[in-house]
Coordinates of C-alpha atoms in Angstrom, one line a residue:
X1275 CA 0.0 0.0 0.0
X1276 CA 1.5 3.3 -1.2
X1277 CA 0.9 6.4 1.0
X1278 CA 0.3 9.5 -1.2
X1279 CA 0.1 13.1 -0.1
X1280 CA -2.3 15.8 -1.3
X1281 CA -1.3 19.4 -0.5
X1282 CA -4.2 21.8 -0.8
X1283 CA -3.1 25.3 -1.9
X1284 CA -5.3 28.2 -2.9
X1285 CA -5.9 31.9 -2.5
X1286 CA -7.8 33.3 0.5
X1287 CA -11.5 32.6 0.2
X1288 CA -11.2 29.9 -2.4
X1289 CA -12.7 27.3 0.0
X1290 CA -9.6 25.2 1.0
X1291 CA -10.8 24.4 4.5
X1292 CA -14.3 23.5 3.3
X1293 CA -12.7 21.4 0.5
X1294 CA -10.6 19.6 3.1
X1295 CA -13.7 18.9 5.2
X1296 CA -15.6 17.5 2.3
X1297 CA -12.6 15.5 1.1
X1298 CA -12.2 14.0 4.5
X1299 CA -15.9 13.1 4.7
X1300 CA -15.8 11.6 1.2
X1301 CA -12.9 9.3 2.1
X1302 CA -14.7 8.1 5.1
X1303 CA -18.2 7.6 3.6
X1304 CA -17.5 6.6 0.0
X1305 CA -14.1 5.1 0.1
X1306 CA -14.4 3.6 3.6
X1307 CA -11.0 5.0 4.3
X1308 CA -9.7 7.2 7.0
X1309 CA -7.1 9.8 5.7
X1310 CA -4.2 11.2 7.7
X1311 CA -5.1 14.9 8.1
X1312 CA -2.6 17.7 8.8
X1313 CA -3.4 21.3 9.4
X1314 CA -0.6 23.9 8.6
X1315 CA -2.7 27.0 9.1
X1316 CA -1.7 28.5 12.5
X1317 CA -4.1 31.4 12.3
X1318 CA -7.4 29.5 11.7
X1319 CA -9.8 29.7 14.7
X1320 CA -12.0 26.7 14.0
X1321 CA -11.1 23.5 12.0
X1322 CA -14.2 21.7 10.9
X1323 CA -12.5 18.3 10.7
X1324 CA -10.4 16.2 13.0
X1325 CA -6.6 16.5 12.6
X1326 CA -3.9 14.0 13.3
X1327 CA -1.3 16.7 13.3
X1328 CA -2.3 20.3 14.0
X1329 CA 0.3 23.1 13.9
X1330 CA -1.7 25.0 16.5
X1331 CA -1.0 22.3 19.1
X1332 CA 2.7 23.1 19.1
X1333 CA 2.8 26.8 18.0
X1334 CA 0.6 29.5 19.4
X1335 CA -0.1 32.1 16.7
X1336 CA -1.0 34.9 19.0
X1337 CA 2.0 34.3 21.2
X1338 CA 4.3 34.4 18.1
X1339 CA 2.8 37.8 17.2
X1340 CA 3.3 39.1 20.8
X1341 CA 6.7 37.7 21.3
X1342 CA 8.3 38.8 18.0
X1343 CA 6.2 41.9 17.4
X1344 CA 4.9 40.7 14.1
X1345 CA 1.8 41.3 12.0
X1346 CA -0.6 38.6 10.8
X1347 CA 1.4 37.4 7.8
X1348 CA 4.8 37.7 9.5
X1349 CA 3.4 35.6 12.4
X1350 CA 2.2 32.9 9.9
X1351 CA 5.6 32.7 8.2
X1352 CA 7.4 32.6 11.6
X1353 CA 5.0 29.8 12.8
X1354 CA 5.7 27.8 9.7
X1355 CA 9.5 28.4 10.2
X1356 CA 9.3 27.0 13.7
X1357 CA 7.2 24.1 12.5
X1358 CA 9.6 23.2 9.7
X1359 CA 12.5 22.8 12.1
X1360 CA 10.7 19.6 13.3
X1361 CA 9.5 18.4 9.9
X1362 CA 11.8 15.4 10.1
X1363 CA 9.9 14.2 13.1
X1364 CA 6.6 14.7 11.3
X1365 CA 7.8 12.7 8.3
X1366 CA 8.9 9.8 10.6
X1367 CA 5.6 9.9 12.4
X1368 CA 3.7 9.7 9.1
X1369 CA 6.0 6.8 7.9
X1370 CA 5.0 4.8 10.9
X1371 CA 1.4 5.0 9.8
X1372 CA 2.2 3.8 6.3
X1373 CA 0.4 0.5 6.8
X1374 CA -2.8 2.1 8.2
X1375 CA -3.4 5.0 5.8
X1376 CA -3.4 5.5 2.0
X1377 CA -3.7 9.3 1.8
X1378 CA -2.3 12.2 3.6
X1379 CA -4.2 15.5 3.1
X1380 CA -2.6 18.8 4.1
X1381 CA -4.3 22.1 4.6
X1382 CA -2.2 25.2 4.1
X1383 CA -2.6 28.9 5.2
X1384 CA -5.0 31.1 3.3
X1385 CA -2.3 33.6 2.6
X1386 CA -0.9 31.6 -0.2
X1387 CA 2.4 33.5 -0.5
X1388 CA 3.2 32.7 3.1
X1389 CA 3.5 29.0 2.3
X1390 CA 4.4 28.8 -1.4
X1391 CA 7.1 31.4 -1.5
X1392 CA 8.6 31.0 2.0
X1393 CA 11.6 28.8 2.8
X1394 CA 9.6 26.8 5.3
X1395 CA 6.9 26.0 2.7
X1396 CA 9.6 24.8 0.4
X1397 CA 11.1 22.7 3.1
X1398 CA 7.8 21.1 4.1
X1399 CA 6.8 20.4 0.5
X1400 CA 10.2 19.0 -0.4
X1401 CA 10.2 16.8 2.7
X1402 CA 6.9 15.1 1.8
X1403 CA 7.7 15.0 -1.9
X1404 CA 11.0 13.2 -1.3
X1405 CA 9.4 10.6 0.9
X1406 CA 5.9 10.0 -0.6
X1407 CA 4.2 10.5 -3.9
X1408 CA 2.9 14.1 -3.6
X1409 CA 0.2 15.9 -5.6
X1410 CA -0.6 19.7 -5.5
X1411 CA -4.3 20.5 -5.5
X1412 CA -4.7 24.2 -6.5
X1413 CA -8.1 25.4 -5.4
X1414 CA -9.8 28.1 -7.4
X1415 CA -12.9 30.1 -6.5
X1416 CA -15.0 29.5 -9.7
X1417 CA -17.6 32.4 -9.3
X1418 CA -14.8 34.9 -8.9
X1419 CA -13.0 33.8 -12.1
X1420 CA -15.7 34.6 -14.6
X1421 CA -13.7 37.8 -15.3
X1422 CA -11.0 37.0 -17.9
X1423 CA -8.4 39.2 -16.0
X1424 CA -9.0 37.3 -12.7
X1425 CA -9.0 34.0 -14.5
X1426 CA -5.6 34.7 -16.2
X1427 CA -4.2 35.9 -12.8
X1428 CA -5.1 32.5 -11.3
X1429 CA -3.7 30.6 -14.2
X1430 CA -0.4 32.5 -13.9
X1431 CA -0.3 31.7 -10.2
X1432 CA -0.9 28.1 -11.0
X1433 CA 1.9 28.1 -13.5
X1434 CA 4.3 29.7 -11.0
X1435 CA 3.4 27.1 -8.3
X1436 CA 3.8 24.2 -10.8
X1437 CA 7.3 25.3 -11.8
X1438 CA 8.2 26.3 -8.2
X1439 CA 7.3 22.9 -6.7
X1440 CA 8.0 20.7 -9.7
X1441 CA 5.2 18.4 -8.6
X1442 CA 2.1 17.0 -10.3
X1443 CA -0.8 19.5 -10.1
X1444 CA -4.5 19.4 -10.3
X1445 CA -6.6 22.5 -11.0
X1446 CA -9.7 22.3 -8.8
X1447 CA -12.5 24.7 -9.7
X1448 CA -14.4 24.9 -6.4
X1449 CA -18.0 26.1 -5.7
X1450 CA -19.4 24.7 -8.9
X1451 CA -22.8 24.6 -7.1
X1452 CA -22.8 28.4 -7.5
X1453 CA -21.1 28.6 -11.0
X1454 CA -20.3 25.7 -13.3
X1455 CA -16.7 25.5 -14.5
X1456 CA -17.7 25.0 -18.1
X1457 CA -16.6 28.5 -19.1
X1458 CA -13.2 28.0 -17.7
X1459 CA -12.7 24.7 -19.5
X1460 CA -13.7 26.4 -22.7
X1461 CA -11.3 29.2 -22.2
X1462 CA -8.5 26.8 -21.5
X1463 CA -9.1 24.7 -24.6
X1464 CA -10.4 27.3 -27.1
X1465 CA -8.2 30.3 -27.5
X1466 CA -10.7 32.1 -29.7
X1467 CA -13.4 31.8 -27.0
X1468 CA -11.1 33.4 -24.5
X1469 CA -10.3 36.2 -27.0
X1470 CA -14.1 36.8 -27.4
X1471 CA -14.5 37.0 -23.6
X1472 CA -11.7 39.5 -23.4
X1473 CA -13.4 41.7 -26.1
X1474 CA -16.7 41.5 -24.4
X1475 CA -15.2 42.4 -21.1
X1476 CA -13.4 45.4 -22.7
X1477 CA -16.6 46.7 -24.2
X1478 CA -18.5 46.4 -21.0
X1479 CA -15.7 48.0 -18.9
X1480 CA -14.2 50.4 -21.5
X1481 CA -13.9 53.3 -19.1
X1482 CA -12.3 51.1 -16.4
X1483 CA -9.7 49.5 -18.7
X1484 CA -8.7 52.8 -20.4
X1485 CA -6.3 52.2 -23.3
X1486 CA -6.8 48.5 -23.3
X1487 CA -3.3 47.8 -22.2
X1488 CA -4.4 45.2 -19.7
X1489 CA -6.4 43.3 -22.4
X1490 CA -3.5 43.3 -24.7
X1491 CA -1.3 41.9 -21.9
X1492 CA -3.8 39.2 -21.1
X1493 CA -3.9 38.2 -24.8
X1494 CA -0.2 37.8 -24.9
X1495 CA -0.1 35.8 -21.7
X1496 CA -2.9 33.5 -22.9
X1497 CA -0.8 32.6 -26.0
X1498 CA 2.1 31.8 -23.7
X1499 CA 0.0 29.6 -21.4
X1500 CA -1.7 27.7 -24.2
X1501 CA 0.9 24.9 -23.9
X1502 CA 0.7 25.0 -20.1
X1503 CA -3.0 24.3 -20.2
X1504 CA -2.5 21.0 -22.1
X1505 CA -0.4 19.6 -19.2
X1506 CA -3.0 20.3 -16.6
X1507 CA -5.7 18.1 -15.1
X1508 CA -8.9 20.1 -14.4
X1509 CA -11.8 19.0 -12.2
X1510 CA -14.8 20.8 -11.0
X1511 CA -16.1 20.2 -7.4
X1512 CA -18.6 21.5 -5.0
X1513 CA -17.4 21.4 -1.4
X1514 CA -21.0 22.2 -0.4
X1515 CA -22.7 19.3 -2.2
X1516 CA -19.9 16.9 -2.6
X1517 CA -20.2 16.8 -6.4
X1518 CA -17.0 16.0 -8.4
X1519 CA -14.9 14.4 -5.7
X1520 CA -14.9 11.0 -7.4
X1521 CA -13.3 12.8 -10.5
X1522 CA -10.9 14.5 -8.2
X1523 CA -9.7 11.3 -6.6
X1524 CA -9.4 9.6 -10.0
X1525 CA -7.2 12.5 -11.1
X1526 CA -5.1 12.1 -7.9
X1527 CA -4.5 8.4 -8.8
X1528 CA -3.4 9.4 -12.3
X1529 CA -1.0 12.0 -10.9
X1530 CA 0.5 9.5 -8.4
X1531 CA 1.3 7.2 -11.4
X1532 CA 2.7 10.3 -13.2
X1533 CA 4.8 11.1 -10.2
X1534 CA 6.3 7.6 -10.0
X1535 CA 6.9 7.5 -13.8
X1536 CA 8.3 11.0 -14.4
X1537 CA 8.6 13.3 -11.4
X1538 CA 10.3 10.8 -9.1
X1539 CA 13.0 10.0 -11.7
X1540 CA 13.5 13.7 -12.3
X1541 CA 13.8 14.5 -8.6
X1542 CA 16.2 11.7 -8.2
X1543 CA 18.3 13.0 -11.1
X1544 CA 18.3 16.5 -9.5
X1545 CA 19.3 15.1 -6.2
X1546 CA 22.2 13.1 -7.8
X1547 CA 23.4 16.3 -9.5
X1548 CA 23.3 18.2 -6.3
X1549 CA 25.3 15.5 -4.5
X1550 CA 27.8 15.4 -7.4
X1551 CA 28.2 19.2 -7.3
X1552 CA 28.6 19.1 -3.5
X1553 CA 31.2 16.3 -3.7
X1554 CA 33.1 18.2 -6.4
X1555 CA 33.0 21.4 -4.3
X1556 CA 34.3 19.6 -1.2
X1557 CA 37.1 17.9 -3.2
X1558 CA 38.0 21.3 -4.7
X1559 CA 38.1 22.9 -1.3
X1560 CA 40.2 20.0 0.1
X1561 CA 42.5 20.3 -2.8
X1562 CA 43.0 24.0 -2.2
X1563 CA 43.6 23.4 1.5
X1564 CA 46.2 20.7 0.7
X1565 CA 47.9 23.0 -1.8
X1566 CA 48.0 25.9 0.7
X1567 CA 49.6 23.5 3.2
X1568 CA 52.1 22.3 0.7
X1569 CA 50.7 18.7 0.7
X1570 CA 50.0 16.4 -2.2
X1571 CA 46.9 14.3 -2.3
X1572 CA 48.4 11.0 -3.5
X1573 CA 47.0 7.6 -3.5
X1574 CA 48.2 5.1 -0.8
X1575 CA 50.0 3.0 -3.4
X1576 CA 51.9 6.0 -4.8
X1577 CA 52.8 7.1 -1.3
X1578 CA 54.4 3.8 -0.4
X1579 CA 56.3 3.8 -3.6
X1580 CA 57.6 7.3 -3.0
X1581 CA 58.5 6.6 0.6
X1582 CA 61.4 4.5 -0.7
X1583 CA 62.6 7.3 -2.9
X1584 CA 65.1 9.8 -1.3
X1585 CA 63.4 12.5 -3.3
X1586 CA 59.9 11.6 -2.4
X1587 CA 57.4 14.3 -1.6
X1588 CA 56.2 14.8 2.0
X1589 CA 52.7 13.8 2.9
X1590 CA 52.1 15.3 6.4
X1591 CA 53.0 18.5 8.1
X1592 CA 55.3 16.6 10.5
X1593 CA 57.3 15.4 7.6
X1594 CA 57.7 18.9 6.3
X1595 CA 59.0 20.0 9.7
X1596 CA 61.4 17.1 9.9
X1597 CA 62.8 17.7 6.4
X1598 CA 63.2 21.4 7.0
X1599 CA 65.0 20.8 10.3
X1600 CA 67.4 18.0 9.1
X1601 CA 71.0 19.1 9.8
X1602 CA 69.9 22.5 10.8
X1603 CA 70.0 24.1 14.3
X1604 CA 68.1 27.3 14.7
X1605 CA 70.6 30.0 15.6
X1606 CA 70.3 32.1 18.7
X1607 CA 69.3 35.5 17.3
X1608 CA 70.9 37.3 20.2
X1609 CA 74.4 35.7 19.4
X1610 CA 74.3 36.3 15.7
X1611 CA 76.1 39.2 14.0
X1612 CA 74.4 41.8 11.9
X1613 CA 76.1 40.5 8.8
X1614 CA 74.5 37.1 9.2
X1615 CA 70.9 38.4 9.0
X1616 CA 71.6 41.6 7.1
X1617 CA 68.6 42.8 5.0
X1618 CA 68.8 42.2 1.3
X1619 CA 67.0 45.5 0.6
X1620 CA 68.7 47.7 -2.0
X1621 CA 68.6 51.4 -1.3
X1622 CA 68.6 54.1 -3.9
X1623 CA 71.2 56.2 -2.1
X1624 CA 74.6 55.2 -0.7
X1625 CA 74.9 54.3 2.9
X1626 CA 77.0 57.3 3.9
X1627 CA 74.3 59.5 2.3
X1628 CA 71.4 57.8 4.2
X1629 CA 70.0 58.5 7.6
X1630 CA 69.3 55.6 9.9
X1631 CA 66.0 54.0 9.5
X1632 CA 63.6 54.3 6.5
X1633 CA 64.0 57.1 4.0
X1634 CA 60.8 59.2 4.1
X1635 CA 59.6 62.6 2.8
X1636 CA 60.4 64.1 6.2
X1637 CA 64.0 63.0 6.2
X1638 CA 64.4 64.0 2.6
X1639 CA 62.0 66.7 1.5
X1640 CA 63.2 66.6 -2.1
X1641 CA 63.0 62.8 -2.3
X1642 CA 60.7 62.8 -5.4
X1643 CA 63.0 65.1 -7.3
X1644 CA 66.1 63.0 -6.5
X1645 CA 64.2 59.9 -7.6
X1646 CA 63.3 61.6 -10.9
X1647 CA 66.9 62.8 -11.4
X1648 CA 68.2 59.3 -10.8
X1649 CA 65.7 57.8 -13.3
X1650 CA 66.6 60.3 -16.0
X1651 CA 70.3 59.7 -15.6
X1652 CA 69.8 55.9 -15.9
X1653 CA 67.3 56.0 -18.8
X1654 CA 68.7 55.6 -22.3
X1655 CA 67.0 56.3 -25.6
X1656 CA 66.3 53.2 -27.8
X1657 CA 69.0 52.6 -30.3
X1658 CA 68.3 52.6 -34.0
X1659 CA 68.7 48.9 -34.3
X1660 CA 66.2 48.3 -31.5
X1661 CA 63.8 50.7 -33.2
X1662 CA 64.2 48.8 -36.5
X1663 CA 63.6 45.5 -34.9
X1664 CA 60.4 46.8 -33.3
X1665 CA 59.2 48.2 -36.6
X1666 CA 60.0 44.9 -38.3
X1667 CA 58.0 43.0 -35.7
X1668 CA 55.0 45.2 -36.1
X1669 CA 55.1 44.8 -39.9
X1670 CA 55.0 41.0 -39.5

């Protein structure tokens, strides 16, 4: 029995919590199955379904706001950050239930950006996706998307989430008891129908849209997303009546197969590439360290062979110290004469014409002039033969 995960994501007011409640009820009544339920919304006051794991049990949203002096969205992000530090324990807990459950359903905060675009949201999603087949359910408020501009905004958001998570996605048009999703399906499959809807919207809201720049932008984006639509599974559901949930679960099963066939292999390939890059980076760092220390990273066989050679290269710092000290006794600095450790610095002026210590502008105010005079006296013009050679080289 394979445990699969459904992560419900959607904008505020799209009906995610109600969708979670109906999905939970549908599993229990129609499928005779009890799902494993996780709530990741720390700010929700009432959850209309039972949770196996509730973020509110371990993190108090109001306390986070008070302690860190945060606003509502900042407190949600911080709560998710705190929760994500223990995500390994959550994954292990879910793994122990693998023989009892078939589905894990996860509710996320209504402020979609707090989960999708935060580091904690990525950590949570990646943790589940790397352990279980994971599907993203993007919930859309169908009545609010009858406007072409709002519809395109939701589609762009769905596109960004798909490429951000790199997981199978299902577009769920919720609240079909209020407005059927047929118009949305038509817009996604028939480009001309969407163009007609844009023109009609422009005529009815000419004063609001002004020069029509927004409609032109939407037209361009719809052309770009035409290929994106063909890769999406679209279902219409009503969380109020329960219609469409059989189609949704069938789409989930198809996406689980798609995950095992394509996404899992792609994710494993990406992980292998990351491991290879990290290994290469560590080797490069170690090689640089060995070079800085003057050590050579040789194989054990080469090292044994070179140990018998008088000119073999040293392998450890202690060898360097021994080789450097062989036959050498460090002199006592106090007993040495000045000539033994005399500086090799070459001065511009003779010793009898030089004050003790460094030569500075204070000791020689005309220092720069004397440098210039010395340079001019030493500089010689290029001979004719040298000039001819240079000219010949240039011509070649």
